[in-house]
PDB file of C-alpha atoms in Angstrom:
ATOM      1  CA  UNK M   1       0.000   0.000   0.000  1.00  0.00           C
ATOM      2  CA  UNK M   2       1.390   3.328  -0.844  1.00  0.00           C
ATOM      3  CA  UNK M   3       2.032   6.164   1.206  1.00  0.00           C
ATOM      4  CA  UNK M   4      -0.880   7.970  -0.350  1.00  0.00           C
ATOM      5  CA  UNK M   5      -3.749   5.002   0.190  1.00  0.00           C
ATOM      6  CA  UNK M   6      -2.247   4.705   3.781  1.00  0.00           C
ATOM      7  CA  UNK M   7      -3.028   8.004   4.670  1.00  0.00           C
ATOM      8  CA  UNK M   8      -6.693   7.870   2.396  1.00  0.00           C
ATOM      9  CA  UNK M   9      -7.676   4.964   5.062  1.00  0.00           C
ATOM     10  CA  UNK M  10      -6.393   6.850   7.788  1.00  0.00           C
ATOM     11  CA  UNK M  11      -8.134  10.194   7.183  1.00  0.00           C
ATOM     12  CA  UNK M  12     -11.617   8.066   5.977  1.00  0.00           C
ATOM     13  CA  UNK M  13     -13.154   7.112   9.617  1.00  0.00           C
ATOM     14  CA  UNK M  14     -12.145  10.555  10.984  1.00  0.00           C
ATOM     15  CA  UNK M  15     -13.563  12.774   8.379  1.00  0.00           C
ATOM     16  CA  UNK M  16     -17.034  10.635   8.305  1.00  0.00           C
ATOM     17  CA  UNK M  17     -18.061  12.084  11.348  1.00  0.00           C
ATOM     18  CA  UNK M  18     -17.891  15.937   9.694  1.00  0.00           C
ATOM     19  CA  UNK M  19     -20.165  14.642   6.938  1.00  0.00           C
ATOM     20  CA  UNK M  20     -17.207  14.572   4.374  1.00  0.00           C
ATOM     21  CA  UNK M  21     -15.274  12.379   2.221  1.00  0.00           C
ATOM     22  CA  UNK M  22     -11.818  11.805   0.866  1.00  0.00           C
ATOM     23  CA  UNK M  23     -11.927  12.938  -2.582  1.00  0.00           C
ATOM     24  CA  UNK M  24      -7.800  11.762  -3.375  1.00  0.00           C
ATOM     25  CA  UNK M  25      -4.669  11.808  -1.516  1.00  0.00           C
ATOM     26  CA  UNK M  26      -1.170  12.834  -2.974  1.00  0.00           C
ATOM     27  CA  UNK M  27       2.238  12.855  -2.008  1.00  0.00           C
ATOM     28  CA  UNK M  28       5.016  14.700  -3.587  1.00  0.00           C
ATOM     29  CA  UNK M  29       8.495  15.785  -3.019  1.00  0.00           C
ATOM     30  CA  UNK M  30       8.805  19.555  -2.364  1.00  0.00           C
ATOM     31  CA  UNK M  31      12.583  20.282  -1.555  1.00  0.00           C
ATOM     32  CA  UNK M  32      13.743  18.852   1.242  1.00  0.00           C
ATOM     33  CA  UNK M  33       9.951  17.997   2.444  1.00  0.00           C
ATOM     34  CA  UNK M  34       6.954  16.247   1.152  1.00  0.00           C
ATOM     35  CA  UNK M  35       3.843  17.833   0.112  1.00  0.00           C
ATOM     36  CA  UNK M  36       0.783  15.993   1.185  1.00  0.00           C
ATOM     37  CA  UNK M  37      -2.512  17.278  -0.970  1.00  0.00           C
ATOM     38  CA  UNK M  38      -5.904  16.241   0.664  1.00  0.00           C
ATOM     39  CA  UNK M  39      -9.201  16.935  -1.370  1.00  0.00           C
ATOM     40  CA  UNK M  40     -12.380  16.388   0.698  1.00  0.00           C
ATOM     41  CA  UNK M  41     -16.135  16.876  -0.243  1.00  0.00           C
ATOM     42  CA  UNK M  42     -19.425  16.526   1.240  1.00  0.00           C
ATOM     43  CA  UNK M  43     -20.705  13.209   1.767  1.00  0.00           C
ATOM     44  CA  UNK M  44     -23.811  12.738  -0.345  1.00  0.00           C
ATOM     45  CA  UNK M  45     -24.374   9.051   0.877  1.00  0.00           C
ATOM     46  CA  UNK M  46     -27.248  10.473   3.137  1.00  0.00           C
ATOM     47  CA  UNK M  47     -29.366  11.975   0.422  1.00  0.00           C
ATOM     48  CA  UNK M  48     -32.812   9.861  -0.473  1.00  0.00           C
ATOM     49  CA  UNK M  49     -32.138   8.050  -3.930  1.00  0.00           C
ATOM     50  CA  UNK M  50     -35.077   9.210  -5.153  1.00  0.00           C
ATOM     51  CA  UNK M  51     -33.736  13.105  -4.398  1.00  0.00           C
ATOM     52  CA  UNK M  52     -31.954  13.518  -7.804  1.00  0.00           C
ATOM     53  CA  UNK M  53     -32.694  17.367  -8.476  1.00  0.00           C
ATOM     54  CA  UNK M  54     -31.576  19.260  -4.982  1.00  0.00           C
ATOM     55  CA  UNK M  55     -28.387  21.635  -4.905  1.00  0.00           C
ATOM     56  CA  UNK M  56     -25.912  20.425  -2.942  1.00  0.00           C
ATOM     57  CA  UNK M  57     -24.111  23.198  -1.000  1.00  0.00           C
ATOM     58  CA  UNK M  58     -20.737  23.783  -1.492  1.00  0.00           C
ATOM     59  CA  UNK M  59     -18.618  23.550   1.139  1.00  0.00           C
ATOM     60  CA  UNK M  60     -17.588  26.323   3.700  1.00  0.00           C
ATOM     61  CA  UNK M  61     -14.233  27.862   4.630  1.00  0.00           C
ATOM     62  CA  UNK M  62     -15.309  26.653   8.109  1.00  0.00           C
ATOM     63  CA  UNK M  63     -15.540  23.337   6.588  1.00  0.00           C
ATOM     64  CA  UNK M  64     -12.444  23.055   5.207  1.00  0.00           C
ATOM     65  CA  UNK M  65     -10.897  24.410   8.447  1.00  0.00           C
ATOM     66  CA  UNK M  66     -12.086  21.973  10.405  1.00  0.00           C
ATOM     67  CA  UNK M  67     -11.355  19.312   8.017  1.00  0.00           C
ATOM     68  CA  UNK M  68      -7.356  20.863   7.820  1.00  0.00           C
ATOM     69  CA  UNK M  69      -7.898  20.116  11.740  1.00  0.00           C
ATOM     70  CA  UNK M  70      -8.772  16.596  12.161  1.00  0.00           C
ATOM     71  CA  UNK M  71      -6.312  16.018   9.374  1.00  0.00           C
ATOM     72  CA  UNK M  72      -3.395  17.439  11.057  1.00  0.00           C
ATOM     73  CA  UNK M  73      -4.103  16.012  14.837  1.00  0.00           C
ATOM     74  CA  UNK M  74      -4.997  12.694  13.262  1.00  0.00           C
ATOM     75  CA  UNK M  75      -1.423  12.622  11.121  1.00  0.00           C
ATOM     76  CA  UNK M  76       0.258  13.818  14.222  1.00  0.00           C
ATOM     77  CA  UNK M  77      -1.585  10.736  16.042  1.00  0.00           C
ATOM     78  CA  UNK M  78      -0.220   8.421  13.593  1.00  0.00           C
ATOM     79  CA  UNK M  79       2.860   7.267  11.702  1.00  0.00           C
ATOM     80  CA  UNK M  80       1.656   7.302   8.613  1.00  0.00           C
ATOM     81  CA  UNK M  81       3.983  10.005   7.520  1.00  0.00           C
ATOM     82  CA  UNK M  82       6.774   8.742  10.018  1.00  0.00           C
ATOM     83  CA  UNK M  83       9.350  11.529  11.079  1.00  0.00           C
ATOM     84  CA  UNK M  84       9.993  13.243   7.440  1.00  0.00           C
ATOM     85  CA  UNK M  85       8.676  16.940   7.755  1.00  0.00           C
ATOM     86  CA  UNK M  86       5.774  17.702   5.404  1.00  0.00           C
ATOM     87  CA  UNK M  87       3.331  20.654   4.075  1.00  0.00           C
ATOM     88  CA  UNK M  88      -0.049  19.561   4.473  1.00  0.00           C
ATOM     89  CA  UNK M  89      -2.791  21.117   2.007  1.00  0.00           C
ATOM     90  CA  UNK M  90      -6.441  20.445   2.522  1.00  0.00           C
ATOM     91  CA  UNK M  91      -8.645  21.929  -0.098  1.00  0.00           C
ATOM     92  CA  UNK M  92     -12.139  20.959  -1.983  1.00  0.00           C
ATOM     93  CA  UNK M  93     -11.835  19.988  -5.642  1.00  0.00           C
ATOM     94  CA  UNK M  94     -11.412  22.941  -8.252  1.00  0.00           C
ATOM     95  CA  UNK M  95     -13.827  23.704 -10.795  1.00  0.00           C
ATOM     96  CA  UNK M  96     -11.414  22.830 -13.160  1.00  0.00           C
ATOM     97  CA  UNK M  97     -11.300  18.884 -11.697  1.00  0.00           C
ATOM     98  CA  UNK M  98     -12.509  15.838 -13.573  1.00  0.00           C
ATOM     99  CA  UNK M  99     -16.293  15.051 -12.827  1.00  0.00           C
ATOM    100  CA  UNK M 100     -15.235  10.842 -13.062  1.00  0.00           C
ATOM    101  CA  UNK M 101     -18.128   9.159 -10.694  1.00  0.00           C
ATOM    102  CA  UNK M 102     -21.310   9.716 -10.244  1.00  0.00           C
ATOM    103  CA  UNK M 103     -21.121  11.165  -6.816  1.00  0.00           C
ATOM    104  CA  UNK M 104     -19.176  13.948  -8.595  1.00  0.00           C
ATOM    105  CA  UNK M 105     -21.756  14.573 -11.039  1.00  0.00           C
ATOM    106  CA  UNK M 106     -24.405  14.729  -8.391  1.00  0.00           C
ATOM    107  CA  UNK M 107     -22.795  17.559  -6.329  1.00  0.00           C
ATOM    108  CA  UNK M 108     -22.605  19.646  -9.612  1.00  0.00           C
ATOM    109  CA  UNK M 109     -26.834  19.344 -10.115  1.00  0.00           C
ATOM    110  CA  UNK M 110     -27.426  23.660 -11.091  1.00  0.00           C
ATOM    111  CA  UNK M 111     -24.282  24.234 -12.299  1.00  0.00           C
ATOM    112  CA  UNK M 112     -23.215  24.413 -16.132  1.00  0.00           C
ATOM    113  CA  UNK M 113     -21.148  21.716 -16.817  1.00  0.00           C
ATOM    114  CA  UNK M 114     -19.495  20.207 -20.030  1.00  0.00           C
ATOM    115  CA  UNK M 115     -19.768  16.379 -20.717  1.00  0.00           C
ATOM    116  CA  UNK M 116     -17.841  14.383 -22.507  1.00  0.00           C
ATOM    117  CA  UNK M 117     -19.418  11.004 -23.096  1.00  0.00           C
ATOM    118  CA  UNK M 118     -19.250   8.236 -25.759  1.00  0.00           C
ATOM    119  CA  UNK M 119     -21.532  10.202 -28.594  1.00  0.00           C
ATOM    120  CA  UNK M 120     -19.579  13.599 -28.390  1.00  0.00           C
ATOM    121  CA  UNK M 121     -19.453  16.231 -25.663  1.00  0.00           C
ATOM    122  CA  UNK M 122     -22.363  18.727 -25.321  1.00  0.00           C
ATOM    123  CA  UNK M 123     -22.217  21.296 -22.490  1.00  0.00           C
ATOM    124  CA  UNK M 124     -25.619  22.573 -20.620  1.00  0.00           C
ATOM    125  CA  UNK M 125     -27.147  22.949 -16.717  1.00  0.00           C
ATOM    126  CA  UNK M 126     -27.258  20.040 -15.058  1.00  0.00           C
ATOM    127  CA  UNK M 127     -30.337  19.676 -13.903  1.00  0.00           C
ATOM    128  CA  UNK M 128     -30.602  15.869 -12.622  1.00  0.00           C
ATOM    129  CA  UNK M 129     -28.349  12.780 -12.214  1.00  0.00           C
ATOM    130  CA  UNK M 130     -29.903   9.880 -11.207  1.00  0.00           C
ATOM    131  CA  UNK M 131     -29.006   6.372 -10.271  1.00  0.00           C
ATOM    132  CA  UNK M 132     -28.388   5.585 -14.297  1.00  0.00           C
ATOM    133  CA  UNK M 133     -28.561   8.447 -16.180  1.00  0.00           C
ATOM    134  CA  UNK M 134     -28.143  12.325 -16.055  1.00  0.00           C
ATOM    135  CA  UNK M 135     -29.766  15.295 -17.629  1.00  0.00           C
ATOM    136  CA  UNK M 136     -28.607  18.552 -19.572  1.00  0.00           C
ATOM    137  CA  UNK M 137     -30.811  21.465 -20.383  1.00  0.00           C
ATOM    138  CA  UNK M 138     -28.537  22.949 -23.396  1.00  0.00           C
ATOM    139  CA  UNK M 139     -29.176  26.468 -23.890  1.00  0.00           C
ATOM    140  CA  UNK M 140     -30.522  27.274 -27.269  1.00  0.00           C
ATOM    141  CA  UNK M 141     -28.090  28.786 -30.053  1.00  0.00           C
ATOM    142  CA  UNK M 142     -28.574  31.051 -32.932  1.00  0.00           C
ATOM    143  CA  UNK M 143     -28.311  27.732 -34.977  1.00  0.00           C
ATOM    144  CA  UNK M 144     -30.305  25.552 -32.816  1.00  0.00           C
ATOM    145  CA  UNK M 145     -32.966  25.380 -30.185  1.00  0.00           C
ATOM    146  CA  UNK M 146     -32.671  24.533 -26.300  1.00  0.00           C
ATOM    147  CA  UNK M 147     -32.973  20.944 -25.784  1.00  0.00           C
ATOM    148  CA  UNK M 148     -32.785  18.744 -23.076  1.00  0.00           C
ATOM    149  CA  UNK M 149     -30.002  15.870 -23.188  1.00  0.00           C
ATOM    150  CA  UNK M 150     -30.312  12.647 -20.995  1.00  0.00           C
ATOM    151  CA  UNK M 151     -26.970  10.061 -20.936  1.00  0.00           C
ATOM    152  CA  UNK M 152     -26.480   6.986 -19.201  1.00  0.00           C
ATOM    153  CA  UNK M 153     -23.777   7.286 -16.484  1.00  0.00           C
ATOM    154  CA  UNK M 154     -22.329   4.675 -17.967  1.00  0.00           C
ATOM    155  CA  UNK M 155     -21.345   6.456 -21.161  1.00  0.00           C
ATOM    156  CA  UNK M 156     -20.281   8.903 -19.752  1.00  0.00           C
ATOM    157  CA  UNK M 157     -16.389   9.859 -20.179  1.00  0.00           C
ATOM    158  CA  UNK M 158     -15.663  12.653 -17.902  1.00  0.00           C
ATOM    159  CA  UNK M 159     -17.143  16.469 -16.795  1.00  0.00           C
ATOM    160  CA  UNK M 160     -15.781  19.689 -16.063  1.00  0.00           C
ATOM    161  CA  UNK M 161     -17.603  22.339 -14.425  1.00  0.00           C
ATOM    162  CA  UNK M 162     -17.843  25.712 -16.479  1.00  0.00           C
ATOM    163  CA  UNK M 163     -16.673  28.824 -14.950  1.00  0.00           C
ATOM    164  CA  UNK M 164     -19.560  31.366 -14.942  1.00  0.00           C
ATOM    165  CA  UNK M 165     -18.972  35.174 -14.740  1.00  0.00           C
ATOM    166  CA  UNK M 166     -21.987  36.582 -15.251  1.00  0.00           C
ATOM    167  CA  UNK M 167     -25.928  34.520 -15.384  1.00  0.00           C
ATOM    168  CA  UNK M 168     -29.313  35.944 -16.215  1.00  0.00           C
ATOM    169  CA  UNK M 169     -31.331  35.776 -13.573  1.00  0.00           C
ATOM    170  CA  UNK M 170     -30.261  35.877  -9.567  1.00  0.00           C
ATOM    171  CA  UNK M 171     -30.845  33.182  -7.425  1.00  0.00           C
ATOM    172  CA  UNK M 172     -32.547  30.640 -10.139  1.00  0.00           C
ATOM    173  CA  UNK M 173     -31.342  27.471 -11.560  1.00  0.00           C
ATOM    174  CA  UNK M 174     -29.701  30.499 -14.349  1.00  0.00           C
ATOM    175  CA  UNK M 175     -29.346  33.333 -11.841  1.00  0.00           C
ATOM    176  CA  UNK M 176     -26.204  34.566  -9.983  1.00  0.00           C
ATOM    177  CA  UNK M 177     -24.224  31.845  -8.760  1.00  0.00           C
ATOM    178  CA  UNK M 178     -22.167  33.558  -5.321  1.00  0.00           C
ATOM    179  CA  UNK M 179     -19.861  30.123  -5.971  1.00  0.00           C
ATOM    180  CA  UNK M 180     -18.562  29.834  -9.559  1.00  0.00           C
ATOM    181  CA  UNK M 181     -15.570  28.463  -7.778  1.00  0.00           C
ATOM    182  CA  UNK M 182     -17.241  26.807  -5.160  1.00  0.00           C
ATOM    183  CA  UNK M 183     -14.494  24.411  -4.452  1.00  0.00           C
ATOM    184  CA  UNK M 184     -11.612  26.978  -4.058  1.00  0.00           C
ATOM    185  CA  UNK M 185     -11.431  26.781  -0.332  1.00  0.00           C
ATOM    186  CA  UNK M 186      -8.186  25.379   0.726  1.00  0.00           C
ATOM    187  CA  UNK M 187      -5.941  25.549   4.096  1.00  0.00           C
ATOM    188  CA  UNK M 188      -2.408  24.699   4.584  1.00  0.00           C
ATOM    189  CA  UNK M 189      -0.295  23.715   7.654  1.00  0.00           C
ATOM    190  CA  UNK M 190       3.854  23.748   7.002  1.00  0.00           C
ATOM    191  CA  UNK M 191       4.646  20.475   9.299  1.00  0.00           C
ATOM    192  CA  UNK M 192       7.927  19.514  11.024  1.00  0.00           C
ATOM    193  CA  UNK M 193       7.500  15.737  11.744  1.00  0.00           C
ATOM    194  CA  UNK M 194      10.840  15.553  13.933  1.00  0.00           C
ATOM    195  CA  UNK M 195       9.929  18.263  16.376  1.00  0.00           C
ATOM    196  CA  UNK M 196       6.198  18.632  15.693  1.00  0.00           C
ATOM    197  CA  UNK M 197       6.578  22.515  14.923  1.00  0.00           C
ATOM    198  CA  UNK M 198       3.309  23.917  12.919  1.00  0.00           C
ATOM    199  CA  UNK M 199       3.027  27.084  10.836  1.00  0.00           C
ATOM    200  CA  UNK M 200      -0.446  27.696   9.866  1.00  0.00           C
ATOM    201  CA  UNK M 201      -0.874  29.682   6.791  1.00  0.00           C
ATOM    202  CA  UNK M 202      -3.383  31.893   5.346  1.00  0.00           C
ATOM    203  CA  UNK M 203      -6.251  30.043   3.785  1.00  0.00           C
ATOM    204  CA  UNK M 204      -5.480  30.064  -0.033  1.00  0.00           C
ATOM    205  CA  UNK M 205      -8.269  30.483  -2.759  1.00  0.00           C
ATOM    206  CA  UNK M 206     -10.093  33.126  -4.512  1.00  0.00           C
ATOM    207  CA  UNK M 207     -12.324  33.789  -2.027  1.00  0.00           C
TER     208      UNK M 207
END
């Protein structure tokens, strides 16, 4: 088991109990100490099945700072990361991230995403994904009219949320989003694993 799957089954159990999950792990050389990367998102496992339309909130700054928390005292705790010093970065997935399961795809539900699946790629608001499939409203065009897209999961390759500067109408499924980068949050904590010295650092993002 790598370093990076060691620490993923580490983190799991203590992150359940703040209604998140481990999104991926990474480890990396960065001079003479490592740089541990830890993406977390909400846990979704709660909602009904049957609830395939509702937003799912973003998560907080305050979420992410209490995630960066019970990261840091439960790598302390262990010896997962032995005595090597480390930088420890715990963020939410960018917009820019790979929309792979359907899990992924289900947080996005409201958002504008583009789709790559095994027909082509079309790009539109996501407006359901349920247990098989997923929807796209696709805004109309001066060549063509709006239409509504359905895919099976299965066919489908990746997504990428779109970046959104500026929607038509506030506060509806295409008003004013307050998170086009919802997932920006992140928190970092410069680590000495021989003396346990911490630095904590501003929280890094666009927000």
């Amino acid at each position: 088991m790598s370093t990076a799957q060691e620490i993923r089954a580490t983190l799991e159990p203590v992150l359940a109990p703040l209604g998140l999950v481990v999104e991926d792990v990474s480890v990396s050389p960065a001079g003479k100490r490592r740089l541990v990367r830890v993406l977390v998102d909400s846990d979704i496992s709660g909602l009904d099945v049957a609830d395939t339309t509702s937003p799912v909130p973003p998560l907080s700054l305050d979420a992410v700072a209490d995630a960066t928390r019970a990261v840091s005292d439960e790598l302390d705790a262990s010896d997962v990361m032995g005595q090597s010093p480390y930088v420890l970065e715990v963020s939410s997935p960018g917009v820019g991230r790979p929309l792979a399961s359907r899990d992924q795809l289900r947080r996005q539900v409201g958002r504008l995403v583009e789709i790559v699946h095994q027909s082509g790629t079309d790009t539109g608001r996501l407006t359901e994904v349920g247990s098989d499939t997923l929807e796209l409203h696709v805004a109309a065009t001066k060549k063509t009219p709006a239409r509504h897209v359905t895919l099976d999961l299965d066919g489908v390759q990746r997504g990428t949320v779109q970046v959104e500067f500026k929607r038509a109408d506030a506060g509806g499924p295409d008003g004013d989003d307050a998170h086009d980068d919802p997932h920006a949050d992140a928190h970092e904590d410069t680590r000495d694993g021989t003396d346990g010295l911490e630095q904590a650092a501003a929280p890094e993002g666009d927000h």
